[in-house]
């Protein structure tokens, strides 16, 4: 079990002014920020990040959404980080997300769902490495 996960606050949430509230909820849940940046992805970068979904029918919609505005990318630390963070953000579709979760509070629908959270320790490392050099993490 690793103690780190990777997150993005997605363009819907940054655009609606939810960045501060979401970061506050993450920190109050016990996560420590080990790296953070505010960036706008290119189409190529968004496609590479979500490469695993390239064959899915929603892939282009997902890429277009992810490049529609800036995101906040971060590496977070906490015991049991990957599973605890997935619990904090709630189900992919906010209609199915538990009360009080970040997606229940801030997501509009399954596409515009406010936040990303890594789904495994292995992907947390791959995704953190995608965004951050050694100089940018602590
Ligand atoms: P994420 O990887 O962003 O944390 P997730 O792991 O809960 O989300 P995935 O199955 O990995 O869900 O899907 C990645 C993202 O693709 C979702 O967060 C959502 O933005 C988008 N997505 C998934 N399913 C659909 C769909 N049916 N229609 C539109 N967008 C979708
Ligand atoms: Mg996923």
PDB file of C-alpha atoms and ligand atoms in Angstrom:
ATOM      1  CA  UNK A   1       0.000   0.000   0.000  1.00  0.00           C
ATOM      2  CA  UNK A   2       1.376   3.334  -1.092  1.00  0.00           C
ATOM      3  CA  UNK A   3       0.622   6.562   0.749  1.00  0.00           C
ATOM      4  CA  UNK A   4       0.351   8.829  -2.298  1.00  0.00           C
ATOM      5  CA  UNK A   5      -2.299   9.550  -4.898  1.00  0.00           C
ATOM      6  CA  UNK A   6      -2.675  11.978  -7.784  1.00  0.00           C
ATOM      7  CA  UNK A   7      -5.582  14.341  -8.417  1.00  0.00           C
ATOM      8  CA  UNK A   8      -6.780  16.951 -10.868  1.00  0.00           C
ATOM      9  CA  UNK A   9      -9.415  19.571 -10.214  1.00  0.00           C
ATOM     10  CA  UNK A  10     -11.067  19.539 -13.645  1.00  0.00           C
ATOM     11  CA  UNK A  11     -11.999  22.548 -15.857  1.00  0.00           C
ATOM     12  CA  UNK A  12     -15.682  22.597 -14.824  1.00  0.00           C
ATOM     13  CA  UNK A  13     -14.727  23.026 -11.171  1.00  0.00           C
ATOM     14  CA  UNK A  14     -11.911  25.553 -11.726  1.00  0.00           C
ATOM     15  CA  UNK A  15     -14.226  27.540 -14.040  1.00  0.00           C
ATOM     16  CA  UNK A  16     -17.066  27.648 -11.509  1.00  0.00           C
ATOM     17  CA  UNK A  17     -14.750  28.921  -8.761  1.00  0.00           C
ATOM     18  CA  UNK A  18     -14.761  25.698  -6.702  1.00  0.00           C
ATOM     19  CA  UNK A  19     -10.967  25.268  -6.533  1.00  0.00           C
ATOM     20  CA  UNK A  20     -10.563  26.715  -3.028  1.00  0.00           C
ATOM     21  CA  UNK A  21     -13.511  24.825  -1.536  1.00  0.00           C
ATOM     22  CA  UNK A  22     -12.341  21.514  -3.041  1.00  0.00           C
ATOM     23  CA  UNK A  23      -8.750  21.974  -1.835  1.00  0.00           C
ATOM     24  CA  UNK A  24     -10.082  22.867   1.620  1.00  0.00           C
ATOM     25  CA  UNK A  25     -12.162  19.668   1.716  1.00  0.00           C
ATOM     26  CA  UNK A  26      -9.153  17.592   0.600  1.00  0.00           C
ATOM     27  CA  UNK A  27      -6.879  19.077   3.264  1.00  0.00           C
ATOM     28  CA  UNK A  28      -9.537  18.779   6.004  1.00  0.00           C
ATOM     29  CA  UNK A  29      -9.868  15.081   5.079  1.00  0.00           C
ATOM     30  CA  UNK A  30      -6.224  14.626   6.099  1.00  0.00           C
ATOM     31  CA  UNK A  31      -4.339  14.796   2.805  1.00  0.00           C
ATOM     32  CA  UNK A  32      -1.044  16.703   2.585  1.00  0.00           C
ATOM     33  CA  UNK A  33      -0.101  18.436  -0.684  1.00  0.00           C
ATOM     34  CA  UNK A  34       3.288  17.173  -1.939  1.00  0.00           C
ATOM     35  CA  UNK A  35       3.169  18.873  -5.376  1.00  0.00           C
ATOM     36  CA  UNK A  36       0.727  21.237  -7.089  1.00  0.00           C
ATOM     37  CA  UNK A  37       0.367  23.192 -10.325  1.00  0.00           C
ATOM     38  CA  UNK A  38      -2.237  25.201 -12.259  1.00  0.00           C
ATOM     39  CA  UNK A  39      -2.011  24.264 -15.945  1.00  0.00           C
ATOM     40  CA  UNK A  40      -3.993  24.114 -19.159  1.00  0.00           C
ATOM     41  CA  UNK A  41      -3.429  20.850 -21.038  1.00  0.00           C
ATOM     42  CA  UNK A  42      -2.936  20.642 -24.795  1.00  0.00           C
ATOM     43  CA  UNK A  43      -5.101  18.211 -26.763  1.00  0.00           C
ATOM     44  CA  UNK A  44      -2.130  15.868 -27.139  1.00  0.00           C
ATOM     45  CA  UNK A  45      -1.355  15.919 -23.404  1.00  0.00           C
ATOM     46  CA  UNK A  46      -4.999  15.269 -22.439  1.00  0.00           C
ATOM     47  CA  UNK A  47      -5.153  12.374 -24.907  1.00  0.00           C
ATOM     48  CA  UNK A  48      -1.972  10.859 -23.495  1.00  0.00           C
ATOM     49  CA  UNK A  49      -3.178  11.210 -19.912  1.00  0.00           C
ATOM     50  CA  UNK A  50      -6.431   9.394 -20.743  1.00  0.00           C
ATOM     51  CA  UNK A  51      -4.812   7.039 -23.278  1.00  0.00           C
ATOM     52  CA  UNK A  52      -6.426   4.022 -21.572  1.00  0.00           C
ATOM     53  CA  UNK A  53      -9.853   5.389 -22.644  1.00  0.00           C
ATOM     54  CA  UNK A  54      -8.840   6.051 -26.296  1.00  0.00           C
ATOM     55  CA  UNK A  55     -11.188   3.357 -27.676  1.00  0.00           C
ATOM     56  CA  UNK A  56     -14.186   4.468 -25.589  1.00  0.00           C
ATOM     57  CA  UNK A  57     -17.062   6.361 -27.276  1.00  0.00           C
ATOM     58  CA  UNK A  58     -16.653   9.321 -24.898  1.00  0.00           C
ATOM     59  CA  UNK A  59     -12.895   9.739 -25.498  1.00  0.00           C
ATOM     60  CA  UNK A  60     -13.050  12.870 -27.707  1.00  0.00           C
ATOM     61  CA  UNK A  61     -15.696  14.430 -25.444  1.00  0.00           C
ATOM     62  CA  UNK A  62     -13.420  13.744 -22.477  1.00  0.00           C
ATOM     63  CA  UNK A  63     -10.380  15.304 -24.189  1.00  0.00           C
ATOM     64  CA  UNK A  64     -12.354  18.363 -25.353  1.00  0.00           C
ATOM     65  CA  UNK A  65     -13.638  18.860 -21.820  1.00  0.00           C
ATOM     66  CA  UNK A  66     -10.210  18.451 -20.205  1.00  0.00           C
ATOM     67  CA  UNK A  67      -8.692  21.144 -22.461  1.00  0.00           C
ATOM     68  CA  UNK A  68     -11.628  23.561 -22.118  1.00  0.00           C
ATOM     69  CA  UNK A  69      -9.968  25.424 -19.247  1.00  0.00           C
ATOM     70  CA  UNK A  70      -7.222  25.218 -16.639  1.00  0.00           C
ATOM     71  CA  UNK A  71      -6.863  22.369 -14.186  1.00  0.00           C
ATOM     72  CA  UNK A  72      -5.113  22.023 -10.840  1.00  0.00           C
ATOM     73  CA  UNK A  73      -2.884  18.938 -10.693  1.00  0.00           C
ATOM     74  CA  UNK A  74      -1.570  17.681  -7.358  1.00  0.00           C
ATOM     75  CA  UNK A  75       0.175  14.801  -5.595  1.00  0.00           C
ATOM     76  CA  UNK A  76      -1.432  14.066  -2.224  1.00  0.00           C
ATOM     77  CA  UNK A  77      -0.153  12.085   0.747  1.00  0.00           C
ATOM     78  CA  UNK A  78      -2.105  10.191   3.404  1.00  0.00           C
ATOM     79  CA  UNK A  79      -2.202   6.635   4.731  1.00  0.00           C
ATOM     80  CA  UNK A  80      -4.222   4.527   2.256  1.00  0.00           C
ATOM     81  CA  UNK A  81      -4.246   7.544  -0.092  1.00  0.00           C
ATOM     82  CA  UNK A  82      -5.671   5.978  -3.280  1.00  0.00           C
ATOM     83  CA  UNK A  83      -8.688   4.291  -1.669  1.00  0.00           C
ATOM     84  CA  UNK A  84      -9.397   7.076   0.823  1.00  0.00           C
ATOM     85  CA  UNK A  85      -9.296   9.701  -1.937  1.00  0.00           C
ATOM     86  CA  UNK A  86     -11.669   7.710  -4.183  1.00  0.00           C
ATOM     87  CA  UNK A  87     -14.044   7.575  -1.218  1.00  0.00           C
ATOM     88  CA  UNK A  88     -13.713  11.342  -0.662  1.00  0.00           C
ATOM     89  CA  UNK A  89     -14.521  12.176  -4.316  1.00  0.00           C
ATOM     90  CA  UNK A  90     -17.404   9.710  -4.736  1.00  0.00           C
ATOM     91  CA  UNK A  91     -18.712   7.796  -7.764  1.00  0.00           C
ATOM     92  CA  UNK A  92     -17.762   8.785 -11.343  1.00  0.00           C
ATOM     93  CA  UNK A  93     -21.384   9.765 -12.003  1.00  0.00           C
ATOM     94  CA  UNK A  94     -22.363  12.389  -9.393  1.00  0.00           C
ATOM     95  CA  UNK A  95     -25.936  11.047  -9.493  1.00  0.00           C
ATOM     96  CA  UNK A  96     -24.539   7.924  -7.795  1.00  0.00           C
ATOM     97  CA  UNK A  97     -22.086   9.725  -5.492  1.00  0.00           C
ATOM     98  CA  UNK A  98     -22.589   9.557  -1.733  1.00  0.00           C
ATOM     99  CA  UNK A  99     -23.763  12.631   0.194  1.00  0.00           C
ATOM    100  CA  UNK A 100     -20.943  14.964   1.159  1.00  0.00           C
ATOM    101  CA  UNK A 101     -18.491  13.665  -1.459  1.00  0.00           C
ATOM    102  CA  UNK A 102     -16.723  16.176  -3.711  1.00  0.00           C
ATOM    103  CA  UNK A 103     -18.515  14.960  -6.833  1.00  0.00           C
ATOM    104  CA  UNK A 104     -21.909  15.044  -5.091  1.00  0.00           C
ATOM    105  CA  UNK A 105     -21.236  18.631  -4.016  1.00  0.00           C
ATOM    106  CA  UNK A 106     -19.546  20.045  -7.130  1.00  0.00           C
ATOM    107  CA  UNK A 107     -19.995  17.800 -10.195  1.00  0.00           C
ATOM    108  CA  UNK A 108     -22.661  18.425 -12.851  1.00  0.00           C
ATOM    109  CA  UNK A 109     -22.724  15.048 -14.629  1.00  0.00           C
ATOM    110  CA  UNK A 110     -20.619  11.972 -15.509  1.00  0.00           C
ATOM    111  CA  UNK A 111     -18.482  13.974 -17.961  1.00  0.00           C
ATOM    112  CA  UNK A 112     -18.086  17.208 -16.014  1.00  0.00           C
ATOM    113  CA  UNK A 113     -17.321  15.528 -12.736  1.00  0.00           C
ATOM    114  CA  UNK A 114     -15.108  18.085 -10.962  1.00  0.00           C
ATOM    115  CA  UNK A 115     -12.142  15.924  -9.942  1.00  0.00           C
ATOM    116  CA  UNK A 116      -9.909  13.043 -10.936  1.00  0.00           C
ATOM    117  CA  UNK A 117      -8.448  10.524  -8.505  1.00  0.00           C
ATOM    118  CA  UNK A 118      -5.959   7.751  -9.333  1.00  0.00           C
ATOM    119  CA  UNK A 119      -7.458   4.248  -9.321  1.00  0.00           C
ATOM    120  CA  UNK A 120      -4.339   2.329  -8.171  1.00  0.00           C
ATOM    121  CA  UNK A 121      -0.948   2.876  -6.539  1.00  0.00           C
ATOM    122  CA  UNK A 122       0.711   2.104  -9.873  1.00  0.00           C
ATOM    123  CA  UNK A 123      -1.354   4.703 -11.740  1.00  0.00           C
ATOM    124  CA  UNK A 124      -0.813   7.262  -8.976  1.00  0.00           C
ATOM    125  CA  UNK A 125       2.941   7.058  -9.691  1.00  0.00           C
ATOM    126  CA  UNK A 126       2.494   7.147 -13.491  1.00  0.00           C
ATOM    127  CA  UNK A 127       0.109  10.123 -13.293  1.00  0.00           C
ATOM    128  CA  UNK A 128       2.237  12.073 -10.805  1.00  0.00           C
ATOM    129  CA  UNK A 129       5.281  11.524 -13.022  1.00  0.00           C
ATOM    130  CA  UNK A 130       3.273  12.771 -16.039  1.00  0.00           C
ATOM    131  CA  UNK A 131       2.888  16.216 -14.426  1.00  0.00           C
ATOM    132  CA  UNK A 132       5.781  16.702 -12.004  1.00  0.00           C
ATOM    133  CA  UNK A 133       9.570  16.595 -12.176  1.00  0.00           C
ATOM    134  CA  UNK A 134      11.660  15.662  -9.122  1.00  0.00           C
ATOM    135  CA  UNK A 135      12.241  19.374  -8.480  1.00  0.00           C
ATOM    136  CA  UNK A 136       8.505  20.033  -8.231  1.00  0.00           C
ATOM    137  CA  UNK A 137       7.624  17.515  -5.515  1.00  0.00           C
ATOM    138  CA  UNK A 138       8.463  17.312  -1.826  1.00  0.00           C
TER     139      UNK A 138
HETATM  140  P1  LIG B   1     -11.218   9.776 -13.181  1.00  0.00           P
HETATM  141  O1  LIG B   1     -10.295   8.808 -13.889  1.00  0.00           O
HETATM  142  O2  LIG B   1     -11.385  11.095 -13.916  1.00  0.00           O
HETATM  143  O3  LIG B   1     -10.887   9.941 -11.728  1.00  0.00           O
HETATM  144  P2  LIG B   1     -13.093   7.681 -12.804  1.00  0.00           P
HETATM  145  O4  LIG B   1     -11.893   6.826 -12.499  1.00  0.00           O
HETATM  146  O5  LIG B   1     -14.133   7.774 -11.759  1.00  0.00           O
HETATM  147  O6  LIG B   1     -12.686   9.152 -13.180  1.00  0.00           O
HETATM  148  P3  LIG B   1     -13.069   6.547 -15.453  1.00  0.00           P
HETATM  149  O7  LIG B   1     -13.845   5.335 -15.800  1.00  0.00           O
HETATM  150  O8  LIG B   1     -11.596   6.445 -15.268  1.00  0.00           O
HETATM  151  O9  LIG B   1     -13.757   7.196 -14.147  1.00  0.00           O
HETATM  152  O10 LIG B   1     -13.387   7.654 -16.556  1.00  0.00           O
HETATM  153  C1  LIG B   1     -12.525   8.769 -16.724  1.00  0.00           C
HETATM  154  C2  LIG B   1     -13.334   9.997 -16.970  1.00  0.00           C
HETATM  155  O11 LIG B   1     -13.977   9.871 -18.234  1.00  0.00           O
HETATM  156  C3  LIG B   1     -14.465  10.247 -15.988  1.00  0.00           C
HETATM  157  O12 LIG B   1     -14.076  10.902 -14.824  1.00  0.00           O
HETATM  158  C4  LIG B   1     -15.378  11.124 -16.805  1.00  0.00           C
HETATM  159  O13 LIG B   1     -14.923  12.479 -16.785  1.00  0.00           O
HETATM  160  C5  LIG B   1     -15.218  10.556 -18.203  1.00  0.00           C
HETATM  161  N1  LIG B   1     -16.284   9.599 -18.483  1.00  0.00           N
HETATM  162  C6  LIG B   1     -16.396   8.335 -18.029  1.00  0.00           C
HETATM  163  N2  LIG B   1     -17.498   7.737 -18.484  1.00  0.00           N
HETATM  164  C7  LIG B   1     -18.116   8.666 -19.268  1.00  0.00           C
HETATM  165  C8  LIG B   1     -19.308   8.671 -20.046  1.00  0.00           C
HETATM  166  N3  LIG B   1     -20.097   7.596 -20.115  1.00  0.00           N
HETATM  167  N4  LIG B   1     -19.608   9.806 -20.712  1.00  0.00           N
HETATM  168  C9  LIG B   1     -18.810  10.891 -20.660  1.00  0.00           C
HETATM  169  N5  LIG B   1     -17.668  10.952 -19.945  1.00  0.00           N
HETATM  170  C10 LIG B   1     -17.324   9.855 -19.263  1.00  0.00           C
HETATM  171 MG1  LIG B   2     -10.207   6.709 -13.740  1.00  0.00          MG
END
